[in-house]
Amino acid sequence: MNIVVSRTVAELRGHLDLECDAGRTVGLVPTMGALHGGHASLVARAVARCDVVVTSIFINPRQFGAGEDLGSYPKMLDDDLELLASLGCRHAWIPSPGEMYPDGYCTRVEMDGLTDVLCGVSRPAHFGGVLTVVLKLFHQVKPDVAFFGQKDYQQSLLIRRMVQDLEVPVCIEVCPIVREPDGLAMSSRNRYLSPEERDQASVLNRALGVVEDAWRGGERDAARLMALGHLVAAESPLVRIDYLEIRDAETLTLREGEARVGDLVAVAAFVGQARLIDNRHFTES
Ligand code: AMP
């Protein structure tokens, strides 16, 4: 199936209005491109659930901080379009920064509290930029359902919160984390890793696994569970932990005392040029 590429809002609406007029449901998968198996799983889910799927590819300058990888973020548009077409994605929405933020643009979505913890600590402007662009994408595409990855758990929580608070008429579906064979969560940023860094990066999933195993074994003390994770991560000298924490999955409050079913165990680490994240939740054992 051919994929239809839109680069302006006018082009996009021209195509999507026809789909809406025909009564088709629209699914949106927002991405920054350099697509991998994680993105593919979201698109496949969207294709299964919606009549028409739009994947956006936009490296959003407003979610990168000073000194981050905006300038070096991988771009591989031809490969991305081929993958999307093979998955049955009908539309690619690829706006330029100028189309998204024309001269004079000065509005930003801001959220209290939930943006100040976990990734918000080392990336203070990040989530404001994410929420702003995602809200714009919702208005441009007008999807019935939008698909996000559990890998960026905090992001998906904030988006669910924004949709509820601002009464945005879209259904949010969060899809499971797709991993490499050694357990490393797939990420466009894994491309930055040297072979040795790539090897050591798998410690993140192992550390989460050890914490989860201890939970399943009956350990409930949140501080001891976190300490176990840190101990495992320390085995890999090229991995510098930013945070490894257990938090309430809805409020993101740091868990003190006993960990609970549903709690989030989240990790972020700097590995070479990359900052990688991963997470899981405690389930009934
Ligand atoms: P990005 O291109 O990194 O902005 O990611 C676009 C979407 O893909 C986000 O909703 C991510 O959470 C999701 N995603 C990224 N990596 C994975 C993965 N390994 N498994 C599942 N979803 C992912």
Tab-separated table of N, CA, C and O in Angstrom, residues 2-76:
chain	number	residue	atom	x	y	z
A	2	ASN	N	0.521	2.244	-0.826
A	2	ASN	CA	1.286	3.493	-0.825
A	2	ASN	C	0.971	4.300	0.408
A	2	ASN	O	-0.144	4.278	0.919
A	3	ILE	N	1.968	5.059	0.841
A	3	ILE	CA	1.742	5.923	1.990
A	3	ILE	C	1.644	7.361	1.490
A	3	ILE	O	2.378	7.769	0.603
A	4	VAL	N	0.694	8.094	2.054
A	4	VAL	CA	0.470	9.479	1.646
A	4	VAL	C	1.224	10.374	2.623
A	4	VAL	O	0.999	10.288	3.832
A	5	VAL	N	2.124	11.217	2.094
A	5	VAL	CA	2.929	12.086	2.960
A	5	VAL	C	2.354	13.502	2.933
A	5	VAL	O	2.161	14.072	1.856
A	6	SER	N	2.083	14.053	4.112
A	6	SER	CA	1.638	15.453	4.211
A	6	SER	C	2.704	16.253	4.937
A	6	SER	O	3.242	15.796	5.954
A	7	ARG	N	2.988	17.447	4.420
A	7	ARG	CA	4.008	18.293	5.054
A	7	ARG	C	3.442	19.625	5.547
A	7	ARG	O	4.139	20.392	6.196
A	8	THR	N	2.195	19.910	5.207
A	8	THR	CA	1.548	21.113	5.744
A	8	THR	C	0.199	20.704	6.345
A	8	THR	O	-0.375	19.668	5.971
A	9	VAL	N	-0.288	21.528	7.265
A	9	VAL	CA	-1.585	21.223	7.889
A	9	VAL	C	-2.671	21.202	6.812
A	9	VAL	O	-3.570	20.350	6.842
A	10	ALA	N	-2.561	22.105	5.833
A	10	ALA	CA	-3.583	22.153	4.772
A	10	ALA	C	-3.616	20.841	3.990
A	10	ALA	O	-4.695	20.288	3.720
A	11	GLU	N	-2.429	20.322	3.663
A	11	GLU	CA	-2.375	19.035	2.936
A	11	GLU	C	-2.970	17.930	3.805
A	11	GLU	O	-3.763	17.103	3.335
A	12	LEU	N	-2.551	17.915	5.059
A	12	LEU	CA	-3.009	16.865	5.977
A	12	LEU	C	-4.530	16.872	6.081
A	12	LEU	O	-5.194	15.838	5.945
A	13	ARG	N	-5.102	18.059	6.316
A	13	ARG	CA	-6.561	18.145	6.480
A	13	ARG	C	-7.262	17.777	5.179
A	13	ARG	O	-8.325	17.152	5.181
A	14	GLY	N	-6.643	18.178	4.065
A	14	GLY	CA	-7.230	17.812	2.764
A	14	GLY	C	-7.420	16.299	2.661
A	14	GLY	O	-8.460	15.814	2.208
A	15	HIS	N	-6.394	15.548	3.107
A	15	HIS	CA	-6.485	14.082	3.038
A	15	HIS	C	-7.425	13.528	4.111
A	15	HIS	O	-8.255	12.670	3.837
A	16	LEU	N	-7.255	14.037	5.348
A	16	LEU	CA	-7.987	13.405	6.457
A	16	LEU	C	-9.472	13.757	6.457
A	16	LEU	O	-10.300	12.952	6.901
A	17	ASP	N	-9.829	14.937	5.954
A	17	ASP	CA	-11.253	15.283	5.887
A	17	ASP	C	-11.992	14.266	5.011
A	17	ASP	O	-13.139	13.889	5.303
A	18	LEU	N	-11.321	13.809	3.958
A	18	LEU	CA	-11.955	12.804	3.085
A	18	LEU	C	-12.193	11.508	3.866
A	18	LEU	O	-13.242	10.871	3.747
A	19	GLU	N	-11.178	11.121	4.665
A	19	GLU	CA	-11.315	9.891	5.463
A	19	GLU	C	-12.462	10.036	6.479
A	19	GLU	O	-13.262	9.118	6.663
A	20	CYS	N	-12.516	11.209	7.136
A	20	CYS	CA	-13.571	11.437	8.145
A	20	CYS	C	-14.941	11.439	7.489
A	20	CYS	O	-15.895	10.853	8.012
A	21	ASP	N	-15.040	12.106	6.312
A	21	ASP	CA	-16.321	12.162	5.592
A	21	ASP	C	-16.810	10.762	5.241
A	21	ASP	O	-18.008	10.499	5.183
A	22	ALA	N	-15.845	9.855	4.991
A	22	ALA	CA	-16.223	8.481	4.647
A	22	ALA	C	-16.538	7.664	5.898
A	22	ALA	O	-16.773	6.461	5.818
A	23	GLY	N	-16.480	8.322	7.073
A	23	GLY	CA	-16.866	7.649	8.321
A	23	GLY	C	-15.787	6.757	8.888
A	23	GLY	O	-16.061	5.881	9.708
A	24	ARG	N	-14.533	6.960	8.451
A	24	ARG	CA	-13.461	6.069	8.929
A	24	ARG	C	-12.891	6.573	10.255
A	24	ARG	O	-12.725	7.771	10.439
A	25	THR	N	-12.572	5.638	11.143
A	25	THR	CA	-11.923	6.027	12.408
A	25	THR	C	-10.432	6.252	12.144
A	25	THR	O	-9.811	5.558	11.337
A	26	VAL	N	-9.889	7.238	12.863
A	26	VAL	CA	-8.499	7.636	12.634
A	26	VAL	C	-7.665	7.328	13.881
A	26	VAL	O	-8.032	7.708	15.000
A	27	GLY	N	-6.529	6.659	13.682
A	27	GLY	CA	-5.573	6.402	14.763
A	27	GLY	C	-4.319	7.221	14.522
A	27	GLY	O	-3.882	7.374	13.377
A	28	LEU	N	-3.747	7.749	15.602
A	28	LEU	CA	-2.522	8.553	15.486
A	28	LEU	C	-1.395	7.905	16.295
A	28	LEU	O	-1.595	7.545	17.464
A	29	VAL	N	-0.229	7.791	15.674
A	29	VAL	CA	0.969	7.328	16.382
A	29	VAL	C	2.019	8.435	16.281
A	29	VAL	O	2.665	8.588	15.245
A	30	PRO	N	2.181	9.222	17.354
A	30	PRO	CA	3.206	10.281	17.307
A	30	PRO	C	4.613	9.701	17.504
A	30	PRO	O	4.837	8.907	18.424
A	31	THR	N	5.560	10.082	16.640
A	31	THR	CA	6.950	9.620	16.780
A	31	THR	C	7.910	10.747	16.386
A	31	THR	O	7.501	11.742	15.808
A	32	MET	N	9.183	10.498	16.701
A	32	MET	CA	10.229	11.400	16.213
A	32	MET	C	11.048	10.719	15.116
A	32	MET	O	12.152	11.166	14.776
A	33	GLY	N	10.535	9.617	14.551
A	33	GLY	CA	11.223	8.943	13.453
A	33	GLY	C	12.340	8.038	13.950
A	33	GLY	O	12.412	7.710	15.128
A	34	ALA	N	13.236	7.630	12.996
A	34	ALA	CA	14.247	6.592	13.279
A	34	ALA	C	13.526	5.394	13.897
A	34	ALA	O	13.847	4.923	14.993
A	35	LEU	N	12.555	4.905	13.153
A	35	LEU	CA	11.594	3.938	13.694
A	35	LEU	C	12.230	2.566	13.937
A	35	LEU	O	13.117	2.141	13.197
A	36	HIS	N	11.758	1.901	14.969
A	36	HIS	CA	12.244	0.564	15.331
A	36	HIS	C	11.041	-0.296	15.706
A	36	HIS	O	9.882	0.125	15.545
A	37	GLY	N	11.324	-1.472	16.243
A	37	GLY	CA	10.255	-2.415	16.558
A	37	GLY	C	9.236	-1.892	17.558
A	37	GLY	O	8.076	-2.325	17.543
A	38	GLY	N	9.659	-1.001	18.457
A	38	GLY	CA	8.713	-0.419	19.420
A	38	GLY	C	7.676	0.426	18.707
A	38	GLY	O	6.458	0.278	18.927
A	39	HIS	N	8.158	1.306	17.823
A	39	HIS	CA	7.223	2.113	17.036
A	39	HIS	C	6.318	1.203	16.191
A	39	HIS	O	5.112	1.443	16.070
A	40	ALA	N	6.953	0.175	15.587
A	40	ALA	CA	6.188	-0.717	14.700
A	40	ALA	C	5.042	-1.378	15.458
A	40	ALA	O	3.950	-1.568	14.918
A	41	SER	N	5.272	-1.702	16.730
A	41	SER	CA	4.208	-2.357	17.510
A	41	SER	C	3.033	-1.401	17.719
A	41	SER	O	1.872	-1.812	17.705
A	42	LEU	N	3.343	-0.122	17.916
A	42	LEU	CA	2.272	0.872	18.085
A	42	LEU	C	1.468	1.013	16.787
A	42	LEU	O	0.229	1.069	16.802
A	43	VAL	N	2.194	1.065	15.671
A	43	VAL	CA	1.520	1.232	14.376
A	43	VAL	C	0.663	-0.006	14.075
A	43	VAL	O	-0.487	0.115	13.630
A	44	ALA	N	1.231	-1.183	14.361
A	44	ALA	CA	0.467	-2.420	14.098
A	44	ALA	C	-0.809	-2.436	14.944
A	44	ALA	O	-1.884	-2.821	14.462
A	45	ARG	N	-0.698	-2.002	16.175
A	45	ARG	CA	-1.882	-1.955	17.054
A	45	ARG	C	-2.905	-0.952	16.513
A	45	ARG	O	-4.112	-1.203	16.525
A	46	ALA	N	-2.397	0.193	16.049
A	46	ALA	CA	-3.287	1.221	15.499
A	46	ALA	C	-3.995	0.710	14.243
A	46	ALA	O	-5.202	0.926	14.061
A	47	VAL	N	-3.241	0.000	13.398
A	47	VAL	CA	-3.836	-0.549	12.165
A	47	VAL	C	-4.925	-1.566	12.527
A	47	VAL	O	-5.969	-1.636	11.876
A	48	ALA	N	-4.677	-2.344	13.594
A	48	ALA	CA	-5.670	-3.347	13.996
A	48	ALA	C	-6.931	-2.684	14.551
A	48	ALA	O	-8.028	-3.213	14.406
A	49	ARG	N	-6.774	-1.515	15.181
A	49	ARG	CA	-7.907	-0.929	15.916
A	49	ARG	C	-8.653	0.144	15.113
A	49	ARG	O	-9.840	0.389	15.370
A	50	CYS	N	-7.966	0.808	14.185
A	50	CYS	CA	-8.574	1.959	13.483
A	50	CYS	C	-8.627	1.705	11.976
A	50	CYS	O	-7.826	0.940	11.439
A	51	ASP	N	-9.534	2.412	11.308
A	51	ASP	CA	-9.650	2.244	9.852
A	51	ASP	C	-8.458	2.863	9.131
A	51	ASP	O	-7.987	2.341	8.123
A	52	VAL	N	-8.009	4.003	9.634
A	52	VAL	CA	-6.952	4.759	8.959
A	52	VAL	C	-5.920	5.157	10.013
A	52	VAL	O	-6.295	5.634	11.087
A	53	VAL	N	-4.639	4.965	9.698
A	53	VAL	CA	-3.596	5.311	10.679
A	53	VAL	C	-2.704	6.425	10.135
A	53	VAL	O	-2.274	6.396	8.983
A	54	VAL	N	-2.465	7.398	10.998
A	54	VAL	CA	-1.544	8.496	10.706
A	54	VAL	C	-0.366	8.350	11.653
A	54	VAL	O	-0.565	8.280	12.873
A	55	THR	N	0.848	8.285	11.110
A	55	THR	CA	2.043	8.328	11.968
A	55	THR	C	2.709	9.681	11.754
A	55	THR	O	2.988	10.060	10.614
A	56	SER	N	2.915	10.404	12.846
A	56	SER	CA	3.628	11.677	12.706
A	56	SER	C	5.108	11.443	12.967
A	56	SER	O	5.487	10.627	13.819
A	57	ILE	N	5.927	12.123	12.183
A	57	ILE	CA	7.381	12.088	12.372
A	57	ILE	C	7.812	13.536	12.521
A	57	ILE	O	7.768	14.317	11.563
A	58	PHE	N	8.171	13.903	13.732
A	58	PHE	CA	8.535	15.300	13.992
A	58	PHE	C	9.516	15.338	15.153
A	58	PHE	O	9.178	14.931	16.275
A	59	ILE	N	10.727	15.773	14.884
A	59	ILE	CA	11.722	15.933	15.953
A	59	ILE	C	11.443	17.295	16.568
A	59	ILE	O	11.790	18.328	16.008
A	60	ASN	N	10.768	17.248	17.702
A	60	ASN	CA	10.182	18.460	18.284
A	60	ASN	C	11.233	19.276	19.047
A	60	ASN	O	11.613	18.881	20.158
A	61	PRO	N	11.684	20.400	18.478
A	61	PRO	CA	12.770	21.127	19.154
A	61	PRO	C	12.409	21.554	20.561
A	61	PRO	O	13.284	21.663	21.419
A	62	ARG	N	11.117	21.756	20.827
A	62	ARG	CA	10.721	22.287	22.142
A	62	ARG	C	10.791	21.279	23.273
A	62	ARG	O	10.580	21.645	24.426
A	63	GLN	N	11.062	20.020	22.960
A	63	GLN	CA	11.193	19.058	24.059
A	63	GLN	C	12.648	18.686	24.343
A	63	GLN	O	12.910	17.800	25.161
A	64	PHE	N	13.574	19.365	23.640
A	64	PHE	CA	15.000	19.129	23.890
A	64	PHE	C	15.551	20.285	24.707
A	64	PHE	O	15.259	21.458	24.425
A	65	GLY	N	16.372	19.968	25.699
A	65	GLY	CA	17.019	21.003	26.497
A	65	GLY	C	18.350	21.407	25.866
A	65	GLY	O	18.839	20.752	24.938
A	66	ALA	N	18.947	22.475	26.402
A	66	ALA	CA	20.269	22.908	25.935
A	66	ALA	C	21.251	21.766	26.184
A	66	ALA	O	21.200	21.105	27.214
A	67	GLY	N	22.124	21.506	25.205
A	67	GLY	CA	23.129	20.459	25.375
A	67	GLY	C	22.595	19.061	25.139
A	67	GLY	O	23.352	18.087	25.263
A	68	GLU	N	21.315	18.913	24.813
A	68	GLU	CA	20.778	17.580	24.494
A	68	GLU	C	21.005	17.293	22.995
A	68	GLU	O	21.673	18.048	22.310
A	69	ASP	N	20.411	16.165	22.515
A	69	ASP	CA	20.799	15.642	21.211
A	69	ASP	C	19.912	16.092	20.050
A	69	ASP	O	19.819	15.383	19.042
A	70	LEU	N	19.319	17.297	20.136
A	70	LEU	CA	18.462	17.764	19.040
A	70	LEU	C	19.208	17.735	17.696
A	70	LEU	O	18.673	17.249	16.693
A	71	GLY	N	20.466	18.228	17.697
A	71	GLY	CA	21.225	18.332	16.441
A	71	GLY	C	21.647	16.987	15.884
A	71	GLY	O	21.864	16.857	14.673
A	72	SER	N	21.779	15.985	16.730
A	72	SER	CA	22.311	14.698	16.266
A	72	SER	C	21.247	13.598	16.253
A	72	SER	O	21.548	12.436	15.979
A	73	TYR	N	19.984	13.951	16.551
A	73	TYR	CA	18.939	12.922	16.626
A	73	TYR	C	18.861	12.199	15.275
A	73	TYR	O	18.842	12.842	14.222
A	74	PRO	N	18.854	10.850	15.277
A	74	PRO	CA	18.929	10.126	13.993
A	74	PRO	C	17.744	10.413	13.069
A	74	PRO	O	16.603	10.533	13.523
A	75	LYS	N	18.061	10.532	11.762
A	75	LYS	CA	17.013	10.755	10.747
A	75	LYS	C	17.174	9.679	9.686
A	75	LYS	O	18.279	9.512	9.149
A	76	MET	N	16.129	8.966	9.359
A	76	MET	CA	16.181	7.934	8.318
A	76	MET	C	14.808	7.811	7.666
A	76	MET	O	14.160	6.767	7.720
